[in-house]
mmCIF file of C-alpha atoms and ligand atoms in Angstrom:
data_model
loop_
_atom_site.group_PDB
_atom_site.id
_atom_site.type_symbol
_atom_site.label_atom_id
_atom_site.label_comp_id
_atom_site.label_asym_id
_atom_site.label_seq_id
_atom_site.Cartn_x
_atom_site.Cartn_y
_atom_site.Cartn_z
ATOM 1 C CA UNK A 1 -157.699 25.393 -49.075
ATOM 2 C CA UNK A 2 -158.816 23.850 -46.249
ATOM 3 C CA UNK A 3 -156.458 23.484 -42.921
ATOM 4 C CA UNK A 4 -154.389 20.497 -42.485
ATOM 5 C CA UNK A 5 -152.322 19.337 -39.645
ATOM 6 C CA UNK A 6 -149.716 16.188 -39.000
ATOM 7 C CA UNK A 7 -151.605 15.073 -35.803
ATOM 8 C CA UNK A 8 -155.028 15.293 -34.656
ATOM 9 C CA UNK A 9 -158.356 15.303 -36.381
ATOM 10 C CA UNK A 10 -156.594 17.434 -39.404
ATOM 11 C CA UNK A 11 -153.588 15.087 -39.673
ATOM 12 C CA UNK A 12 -152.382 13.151 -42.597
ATOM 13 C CA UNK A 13 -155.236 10.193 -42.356
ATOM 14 C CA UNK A 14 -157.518 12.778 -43.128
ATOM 15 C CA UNK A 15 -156.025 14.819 -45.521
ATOM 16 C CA UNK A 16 -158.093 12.693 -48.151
ATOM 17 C CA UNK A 17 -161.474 14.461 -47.160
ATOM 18 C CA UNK A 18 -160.848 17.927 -48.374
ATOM 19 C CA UNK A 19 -157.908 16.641 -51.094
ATOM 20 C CA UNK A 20 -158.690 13.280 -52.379
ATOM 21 C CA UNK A 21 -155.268 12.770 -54.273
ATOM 22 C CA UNK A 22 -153.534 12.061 -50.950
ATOM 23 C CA UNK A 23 -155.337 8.733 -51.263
ATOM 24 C CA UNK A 24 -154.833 8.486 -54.997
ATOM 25 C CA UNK A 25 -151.825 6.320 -56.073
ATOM 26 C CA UNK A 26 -148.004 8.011 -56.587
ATOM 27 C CA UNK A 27 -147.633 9.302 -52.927
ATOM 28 C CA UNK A 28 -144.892 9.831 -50.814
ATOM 29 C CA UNK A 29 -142.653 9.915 -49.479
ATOM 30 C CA UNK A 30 -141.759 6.405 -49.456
ATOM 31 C CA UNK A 31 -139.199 4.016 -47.839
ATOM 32 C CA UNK A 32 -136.231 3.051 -49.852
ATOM 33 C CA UNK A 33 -136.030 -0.660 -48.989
ATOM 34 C CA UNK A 34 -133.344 -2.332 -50.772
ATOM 35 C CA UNK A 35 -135.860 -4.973 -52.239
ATOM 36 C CA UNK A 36 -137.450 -1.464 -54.249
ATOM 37 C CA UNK A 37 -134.308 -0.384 -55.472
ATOM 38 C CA UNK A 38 -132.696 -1.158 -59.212
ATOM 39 C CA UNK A 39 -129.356 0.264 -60.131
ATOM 40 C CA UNK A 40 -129.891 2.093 -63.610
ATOM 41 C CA UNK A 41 -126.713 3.107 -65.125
ATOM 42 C CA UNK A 42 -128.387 5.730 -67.455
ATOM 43 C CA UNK A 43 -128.796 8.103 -64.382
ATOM 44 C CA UNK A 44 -126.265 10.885 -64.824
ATOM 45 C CA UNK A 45 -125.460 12.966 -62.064
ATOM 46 C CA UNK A 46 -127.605 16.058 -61.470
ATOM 47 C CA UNK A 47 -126.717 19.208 -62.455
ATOM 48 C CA UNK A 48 -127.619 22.483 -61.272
ATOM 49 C CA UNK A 49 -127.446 25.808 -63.033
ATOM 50 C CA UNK A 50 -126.986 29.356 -61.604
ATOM 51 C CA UNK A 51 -127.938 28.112 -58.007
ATOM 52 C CA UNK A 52 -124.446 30.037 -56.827
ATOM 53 C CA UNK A 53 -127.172 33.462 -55.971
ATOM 54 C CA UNK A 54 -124.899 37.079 -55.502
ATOM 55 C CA UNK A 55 -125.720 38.368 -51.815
ATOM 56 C CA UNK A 56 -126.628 41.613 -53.512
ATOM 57 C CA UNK A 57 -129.751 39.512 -54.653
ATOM 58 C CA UNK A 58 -133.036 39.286 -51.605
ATOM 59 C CA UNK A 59 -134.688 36.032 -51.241
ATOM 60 C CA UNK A 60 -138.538 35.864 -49.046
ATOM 61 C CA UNK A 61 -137.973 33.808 -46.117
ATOM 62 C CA UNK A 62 -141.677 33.134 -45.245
ATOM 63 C CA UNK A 63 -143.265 30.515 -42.045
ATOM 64 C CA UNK A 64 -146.649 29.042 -43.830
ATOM 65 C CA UNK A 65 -147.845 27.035 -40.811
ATOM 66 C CA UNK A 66 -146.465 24.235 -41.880
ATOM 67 C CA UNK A 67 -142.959 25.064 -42.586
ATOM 68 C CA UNK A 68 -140.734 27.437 -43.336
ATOM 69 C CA UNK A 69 -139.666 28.130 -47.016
ATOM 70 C CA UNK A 70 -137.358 30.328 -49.374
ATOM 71 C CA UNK A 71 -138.063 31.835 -52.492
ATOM 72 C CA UNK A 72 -136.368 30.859 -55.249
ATOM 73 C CA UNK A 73 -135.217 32.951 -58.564
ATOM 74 C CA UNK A 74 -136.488 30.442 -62.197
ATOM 75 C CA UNK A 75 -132.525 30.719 -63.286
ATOM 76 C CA UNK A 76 -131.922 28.349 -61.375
ATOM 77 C CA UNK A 77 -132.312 25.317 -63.152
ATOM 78 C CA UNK A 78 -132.002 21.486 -63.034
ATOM 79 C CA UNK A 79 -130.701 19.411 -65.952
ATOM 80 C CA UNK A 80 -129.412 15.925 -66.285
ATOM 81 C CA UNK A 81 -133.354 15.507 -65.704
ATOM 82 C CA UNK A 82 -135.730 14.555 -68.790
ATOM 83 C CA UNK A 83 -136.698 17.943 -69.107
ATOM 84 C CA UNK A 84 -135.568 21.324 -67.887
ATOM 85 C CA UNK A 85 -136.628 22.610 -64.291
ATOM 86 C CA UNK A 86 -136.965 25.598 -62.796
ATOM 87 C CA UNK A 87 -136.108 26.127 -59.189
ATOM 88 C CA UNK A 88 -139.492 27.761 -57.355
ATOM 89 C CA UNK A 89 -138.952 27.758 -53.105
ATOM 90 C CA UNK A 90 -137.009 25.344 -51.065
ATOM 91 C CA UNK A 91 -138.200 24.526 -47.555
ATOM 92 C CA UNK A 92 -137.592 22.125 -44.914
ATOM 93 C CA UNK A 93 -139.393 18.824 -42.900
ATOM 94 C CA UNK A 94 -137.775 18.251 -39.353
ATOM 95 C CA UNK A 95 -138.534 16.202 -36.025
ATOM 96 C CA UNK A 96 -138.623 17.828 -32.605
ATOM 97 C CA UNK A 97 -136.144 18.402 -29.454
ATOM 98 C CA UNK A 98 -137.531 14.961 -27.671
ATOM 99 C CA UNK A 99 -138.165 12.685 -30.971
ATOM 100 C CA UNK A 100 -135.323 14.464 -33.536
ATOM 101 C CA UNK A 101 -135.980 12.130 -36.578
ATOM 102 C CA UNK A 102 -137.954 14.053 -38.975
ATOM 103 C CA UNK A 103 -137.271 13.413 -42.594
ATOM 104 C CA UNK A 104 -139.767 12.090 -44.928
ATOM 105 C CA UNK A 105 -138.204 9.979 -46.920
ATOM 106 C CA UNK A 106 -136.804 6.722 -45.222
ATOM 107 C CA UNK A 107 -133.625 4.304 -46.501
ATOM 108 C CA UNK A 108 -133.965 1.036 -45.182
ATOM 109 C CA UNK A 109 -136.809 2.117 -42.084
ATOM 110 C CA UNK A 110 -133.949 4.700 -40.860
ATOM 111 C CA UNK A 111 -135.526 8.573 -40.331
ATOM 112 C CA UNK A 112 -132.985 11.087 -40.569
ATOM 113 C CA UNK A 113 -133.112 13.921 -38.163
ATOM 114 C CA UNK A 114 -134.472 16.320 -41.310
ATOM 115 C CA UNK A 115 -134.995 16.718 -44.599
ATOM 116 C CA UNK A 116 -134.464 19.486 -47.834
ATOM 117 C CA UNK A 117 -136.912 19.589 -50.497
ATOM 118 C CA UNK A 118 -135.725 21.728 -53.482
ATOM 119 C CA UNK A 119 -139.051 22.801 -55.373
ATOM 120 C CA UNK A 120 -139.076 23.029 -59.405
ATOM 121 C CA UNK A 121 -141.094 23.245 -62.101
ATOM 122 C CA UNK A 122 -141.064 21.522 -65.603
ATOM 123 C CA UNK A 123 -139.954 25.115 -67.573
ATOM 124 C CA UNK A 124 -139.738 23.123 -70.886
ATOM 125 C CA UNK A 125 -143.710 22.119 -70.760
ATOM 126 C CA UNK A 126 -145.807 25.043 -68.616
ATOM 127 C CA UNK A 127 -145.122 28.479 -68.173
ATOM 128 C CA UNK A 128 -145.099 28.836 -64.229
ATOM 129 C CA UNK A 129 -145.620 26.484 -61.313
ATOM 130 C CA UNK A 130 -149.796 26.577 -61.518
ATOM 131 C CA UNK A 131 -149.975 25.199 -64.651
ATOM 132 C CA UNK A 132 -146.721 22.658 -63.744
ATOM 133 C CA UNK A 133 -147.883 21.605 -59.900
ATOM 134 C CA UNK A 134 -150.857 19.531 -60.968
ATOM 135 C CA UNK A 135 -149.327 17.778 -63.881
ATOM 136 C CA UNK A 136 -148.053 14.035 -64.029
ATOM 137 C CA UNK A 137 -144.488 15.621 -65.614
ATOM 138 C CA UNK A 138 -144.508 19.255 -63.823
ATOM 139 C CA UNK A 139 -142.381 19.175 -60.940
ATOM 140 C CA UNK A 140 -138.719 17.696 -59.923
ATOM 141 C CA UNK A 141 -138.034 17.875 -56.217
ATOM 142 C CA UNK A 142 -134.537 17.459 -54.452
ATOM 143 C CA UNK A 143 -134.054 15.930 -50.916
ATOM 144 C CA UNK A 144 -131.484 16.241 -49.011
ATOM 145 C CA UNK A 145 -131.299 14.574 -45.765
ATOM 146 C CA UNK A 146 -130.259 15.609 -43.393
ATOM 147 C CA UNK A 147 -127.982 14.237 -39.805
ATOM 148 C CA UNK A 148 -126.723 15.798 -36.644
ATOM 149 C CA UNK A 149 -123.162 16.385 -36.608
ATOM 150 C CA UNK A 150 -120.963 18.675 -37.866
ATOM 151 C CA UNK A 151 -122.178 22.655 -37.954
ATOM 152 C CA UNK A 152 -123.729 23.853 -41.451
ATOM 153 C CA UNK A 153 -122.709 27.128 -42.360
ATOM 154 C CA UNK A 154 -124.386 27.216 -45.588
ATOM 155 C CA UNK A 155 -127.759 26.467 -43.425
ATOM 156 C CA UNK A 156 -126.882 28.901 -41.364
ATOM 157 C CA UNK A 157 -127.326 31.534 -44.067
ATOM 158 C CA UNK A 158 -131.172 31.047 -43.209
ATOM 159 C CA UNK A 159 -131.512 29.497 -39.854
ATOM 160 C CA UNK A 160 -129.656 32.538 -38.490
ATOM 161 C CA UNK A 161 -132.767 34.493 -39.833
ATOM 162 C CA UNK A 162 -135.504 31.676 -38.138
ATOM 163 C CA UNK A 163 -136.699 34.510 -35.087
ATOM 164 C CA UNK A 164 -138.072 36.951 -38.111
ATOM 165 C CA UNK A 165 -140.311 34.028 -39.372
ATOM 166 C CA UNK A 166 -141.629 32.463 -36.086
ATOM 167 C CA UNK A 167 -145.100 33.164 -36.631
ATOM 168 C CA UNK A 168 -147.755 31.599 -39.122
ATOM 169 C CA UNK A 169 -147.508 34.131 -42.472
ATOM 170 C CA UNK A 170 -144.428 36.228 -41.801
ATOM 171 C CA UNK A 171 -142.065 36.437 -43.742
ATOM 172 C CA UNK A 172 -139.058 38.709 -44.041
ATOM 173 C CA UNK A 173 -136.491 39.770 -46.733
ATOM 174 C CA UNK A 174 -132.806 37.759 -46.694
ATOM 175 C CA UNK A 175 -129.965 38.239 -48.772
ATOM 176 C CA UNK A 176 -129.073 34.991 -51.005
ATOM 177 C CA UNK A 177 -126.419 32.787 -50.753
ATOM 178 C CA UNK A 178 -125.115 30.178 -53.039
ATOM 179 C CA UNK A 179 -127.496 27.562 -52.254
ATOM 180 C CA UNK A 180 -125.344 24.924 -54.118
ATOM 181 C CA UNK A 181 -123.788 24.793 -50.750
ATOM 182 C CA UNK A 182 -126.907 23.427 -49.195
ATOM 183 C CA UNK A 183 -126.570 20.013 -51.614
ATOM 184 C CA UNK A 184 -124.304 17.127 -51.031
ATOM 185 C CA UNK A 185 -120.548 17.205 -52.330
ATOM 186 C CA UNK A 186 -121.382 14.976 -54.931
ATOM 187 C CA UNK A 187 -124.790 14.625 -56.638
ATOM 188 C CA UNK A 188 -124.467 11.434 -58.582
ATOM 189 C CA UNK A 189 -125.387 9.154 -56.171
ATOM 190 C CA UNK A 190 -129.196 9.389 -55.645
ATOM 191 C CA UNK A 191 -132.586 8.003 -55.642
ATOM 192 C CA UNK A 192 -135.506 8.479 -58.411
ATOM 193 C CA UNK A 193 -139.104 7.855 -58.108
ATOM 194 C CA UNK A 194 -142.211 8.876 -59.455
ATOM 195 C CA UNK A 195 -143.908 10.493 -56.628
ATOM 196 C CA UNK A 196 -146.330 13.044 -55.342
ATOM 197 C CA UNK A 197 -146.387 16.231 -52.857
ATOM 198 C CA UNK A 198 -146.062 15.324 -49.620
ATOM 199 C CA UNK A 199 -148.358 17.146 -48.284
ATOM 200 C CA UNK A 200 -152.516 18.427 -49.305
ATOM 201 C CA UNK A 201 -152.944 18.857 -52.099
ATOM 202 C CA UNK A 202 -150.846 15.304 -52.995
ATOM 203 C CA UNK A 203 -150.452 15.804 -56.399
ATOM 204 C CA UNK A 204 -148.628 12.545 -58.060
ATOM 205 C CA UNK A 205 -147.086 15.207 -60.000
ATOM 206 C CA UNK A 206 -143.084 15.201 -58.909
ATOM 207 C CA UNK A 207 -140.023 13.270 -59.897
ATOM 208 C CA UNK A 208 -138.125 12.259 -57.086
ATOM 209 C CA UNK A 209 -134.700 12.715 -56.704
ATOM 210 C CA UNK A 210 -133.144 12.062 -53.093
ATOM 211 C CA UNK A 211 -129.654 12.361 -52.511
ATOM 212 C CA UNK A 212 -127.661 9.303 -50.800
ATOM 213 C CA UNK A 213 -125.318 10.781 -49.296
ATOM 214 C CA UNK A 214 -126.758 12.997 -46.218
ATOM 215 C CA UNK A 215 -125.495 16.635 -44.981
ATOM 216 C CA UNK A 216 -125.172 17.549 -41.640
ATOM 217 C CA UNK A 217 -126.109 20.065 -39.058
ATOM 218 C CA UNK A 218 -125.356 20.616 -35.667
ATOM 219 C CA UNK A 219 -127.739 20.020 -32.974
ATOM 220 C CA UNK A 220 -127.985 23.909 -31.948
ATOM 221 C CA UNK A 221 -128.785 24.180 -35.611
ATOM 222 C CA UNK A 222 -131.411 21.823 -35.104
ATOM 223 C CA UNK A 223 -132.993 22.792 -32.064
ATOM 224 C CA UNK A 224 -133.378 26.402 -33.415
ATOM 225 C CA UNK A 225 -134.951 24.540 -35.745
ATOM 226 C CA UNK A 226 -137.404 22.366 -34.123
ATOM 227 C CA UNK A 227 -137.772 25.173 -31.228
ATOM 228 C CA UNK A 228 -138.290 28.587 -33.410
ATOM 229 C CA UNK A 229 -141.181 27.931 -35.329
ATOM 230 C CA UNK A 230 -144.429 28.183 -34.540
ATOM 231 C CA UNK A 231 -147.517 27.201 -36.938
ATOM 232 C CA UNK A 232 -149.733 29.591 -35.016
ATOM 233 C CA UNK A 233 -149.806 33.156 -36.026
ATOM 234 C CA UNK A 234 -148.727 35.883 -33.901
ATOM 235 C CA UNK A 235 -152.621 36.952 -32.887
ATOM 236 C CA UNK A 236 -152.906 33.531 -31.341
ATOM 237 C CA UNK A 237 -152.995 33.705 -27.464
ATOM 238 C CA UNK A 238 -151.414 30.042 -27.401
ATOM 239 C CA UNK A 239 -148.115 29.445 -29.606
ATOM 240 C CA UNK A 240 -147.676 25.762 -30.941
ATOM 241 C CA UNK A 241 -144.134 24.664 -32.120
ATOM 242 C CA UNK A 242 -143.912 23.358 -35.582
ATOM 243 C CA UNK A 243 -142.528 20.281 -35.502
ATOM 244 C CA UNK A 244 -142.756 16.652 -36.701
ATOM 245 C CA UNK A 245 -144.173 18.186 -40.050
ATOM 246 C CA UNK A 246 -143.573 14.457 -42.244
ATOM 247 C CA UNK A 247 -145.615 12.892 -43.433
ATOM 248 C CA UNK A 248 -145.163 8.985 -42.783
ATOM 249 C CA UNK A 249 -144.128 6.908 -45.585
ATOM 250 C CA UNK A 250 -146.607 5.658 -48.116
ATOM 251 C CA UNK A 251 -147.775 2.460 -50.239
ATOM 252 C CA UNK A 252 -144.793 2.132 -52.473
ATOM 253 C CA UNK A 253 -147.159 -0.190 -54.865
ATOM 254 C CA UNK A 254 -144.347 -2.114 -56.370
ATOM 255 C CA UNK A 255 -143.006 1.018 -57.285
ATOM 256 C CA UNK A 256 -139.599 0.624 -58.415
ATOM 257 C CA UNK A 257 -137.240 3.440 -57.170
ATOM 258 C CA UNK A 258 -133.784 3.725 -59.364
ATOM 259 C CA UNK A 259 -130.545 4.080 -57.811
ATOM 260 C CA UNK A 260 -127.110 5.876 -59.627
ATOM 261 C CA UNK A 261 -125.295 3.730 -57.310
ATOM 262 C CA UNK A 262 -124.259 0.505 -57.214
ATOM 263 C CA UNK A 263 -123.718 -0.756 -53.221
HETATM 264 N N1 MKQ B 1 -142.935 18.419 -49.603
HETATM 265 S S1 MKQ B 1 -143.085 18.836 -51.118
HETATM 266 O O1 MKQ B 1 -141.784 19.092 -51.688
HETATM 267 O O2 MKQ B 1 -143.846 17.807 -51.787
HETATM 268 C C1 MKQ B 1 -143.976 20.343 -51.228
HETATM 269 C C2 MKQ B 1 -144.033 21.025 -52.432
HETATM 270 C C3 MKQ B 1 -144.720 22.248 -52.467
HETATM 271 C C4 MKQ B 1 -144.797 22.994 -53.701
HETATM 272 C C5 MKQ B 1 -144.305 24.300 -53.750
HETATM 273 C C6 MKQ B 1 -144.385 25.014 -54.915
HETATM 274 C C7 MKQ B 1 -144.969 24.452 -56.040
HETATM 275 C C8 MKQ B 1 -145.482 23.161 -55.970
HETATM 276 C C9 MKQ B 1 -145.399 22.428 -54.802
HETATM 277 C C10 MKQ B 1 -145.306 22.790 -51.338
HETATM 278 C C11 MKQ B 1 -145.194 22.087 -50.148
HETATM 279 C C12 MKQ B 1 -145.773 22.643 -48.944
HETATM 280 C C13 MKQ B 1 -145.093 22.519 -47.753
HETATM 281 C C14 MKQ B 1 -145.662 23.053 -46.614
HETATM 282 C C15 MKQ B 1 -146.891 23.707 -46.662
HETATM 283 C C16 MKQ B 1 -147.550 23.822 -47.868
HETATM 284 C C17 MKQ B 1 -147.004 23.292 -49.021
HETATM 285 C C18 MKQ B 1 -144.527 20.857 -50.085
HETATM 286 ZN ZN1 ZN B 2 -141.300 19.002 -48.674
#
């Protein structure tokens, strides 16, 4: 499809030209102010199925220009959800060394430093992630945000790998890890919205789920990070550092986001 950017002539208030969903109603991410939120005591707590991978099993660690992103195998699953999911890739949105707030989704106006998003598709309804990514029930995302603090070593399972990926379309062969450990502690406190992709092509297509409680990194974890990745390719005389890949948040239209929680 057509290149897109999150600054500049390509960036986000022009994504609309080549993929008019993005300004089609549904998007996000979107700021959780309180006066959006109603506690819904249906919501169980997520549950995830066969994420905990054997490190005999190889994951594709890839850079696509606009972040970087890990396979993942269909068994594992999501349920708790109104359907079944199936987990696709996982990837990640960050800020940069000088301006480190980079999630996408915001609670209360406050950026986190980054943000998860844990990719699935609707395996009840459509057979693969093609036939799921452009439909109003085909995809449930996770997000995890993310702080600076304590060091990750679940995160570390892929950031350690971040130097074989620095260029636009490489991508490189890890061994999996038990990506469970990449969630909170506990996942029954969370929000859920009807959303979109956040980024081109902005299908309103996903279910929301974004976990309260964040997880932490370290800040050498971040700044590899924010200072590894580049969304030029290798050929390219000049590198540019991917960073501050968010989008900002969007027209939350009334939309009512659920909470598990109660304050
Ligand atoms: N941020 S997100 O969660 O809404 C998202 C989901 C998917 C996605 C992935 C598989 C199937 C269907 C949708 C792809 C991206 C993406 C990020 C960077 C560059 C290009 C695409 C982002
Ligand atoms: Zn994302």
């Amino acid at each position: 499809g057509a290149k897109w950017t999150y600054t500049g002539p390509d960036g986000e208030d022009h994504w609309y030209k080549h993929y008019p969903f993005c300004r089609g109603p549904f998007q996000s991410p979107i700021d959780f102010e309180p006066e959006l939120l109603r506690y819904d005591p249906t919501l169980v707590p997520v549950e995830v199925r066969n994420y905990n991978l054997s490190s005999h099993e190889q994951l594709t660690l890839s850079n696509n220009g606009h972040s970087v992103q890990l396979s993942l195998p269909p068994r594992m699953q999501l349920s708790g959800l109104p359907h079944l999911y199936s987990a696709v890739q996982l990837h990640l949105h960050w800020g940069s060394p000088s301006l480190p707030p980079g999630s996408e989704h915001t609670v209360n106006g406050r950026r986190f430093a980054a943000e998860l998003h844990v990719v699935h598709f609707n395996s009840d309804r459509y057979p693969n992630i093609s036939m799921a990514a452009d439909k109003s029930d085909g995809l449930a995302v996770l997000g995890v945000l993310i702080e600076i603090g304590e060091f990750n070593p679940a995160f570390n399972q892929f950031l350690k790998y971040l130097n074989g990926v620095k260029y636009k379309d490489q991508r490189i062969q890890i061994s999996a890890f038990n990506i469970r450990g990449l969630l909170p502690a506990h996942l029954n406190e969370y929000y859920r919205y009807d959303g979109s992709l956040t980024t081109p092509p902005c299908y309103a297509s996903v279910l929301w789920t974004v976990f309260k409680n964040p997880v932490t990194i370290s800040e050498k974890q971040f700044l590899a990070l924010a200072t590894s990745v580049f969304s030029s390719s290798q050929q390219e005389s000049a590198p540019v550092v991917l960073n501050g890949n968010y989008r900002k948040p969007q027209n939350s239209e009334n939309r009512i986001v659920l909470v598990s929680f109660q304050e």
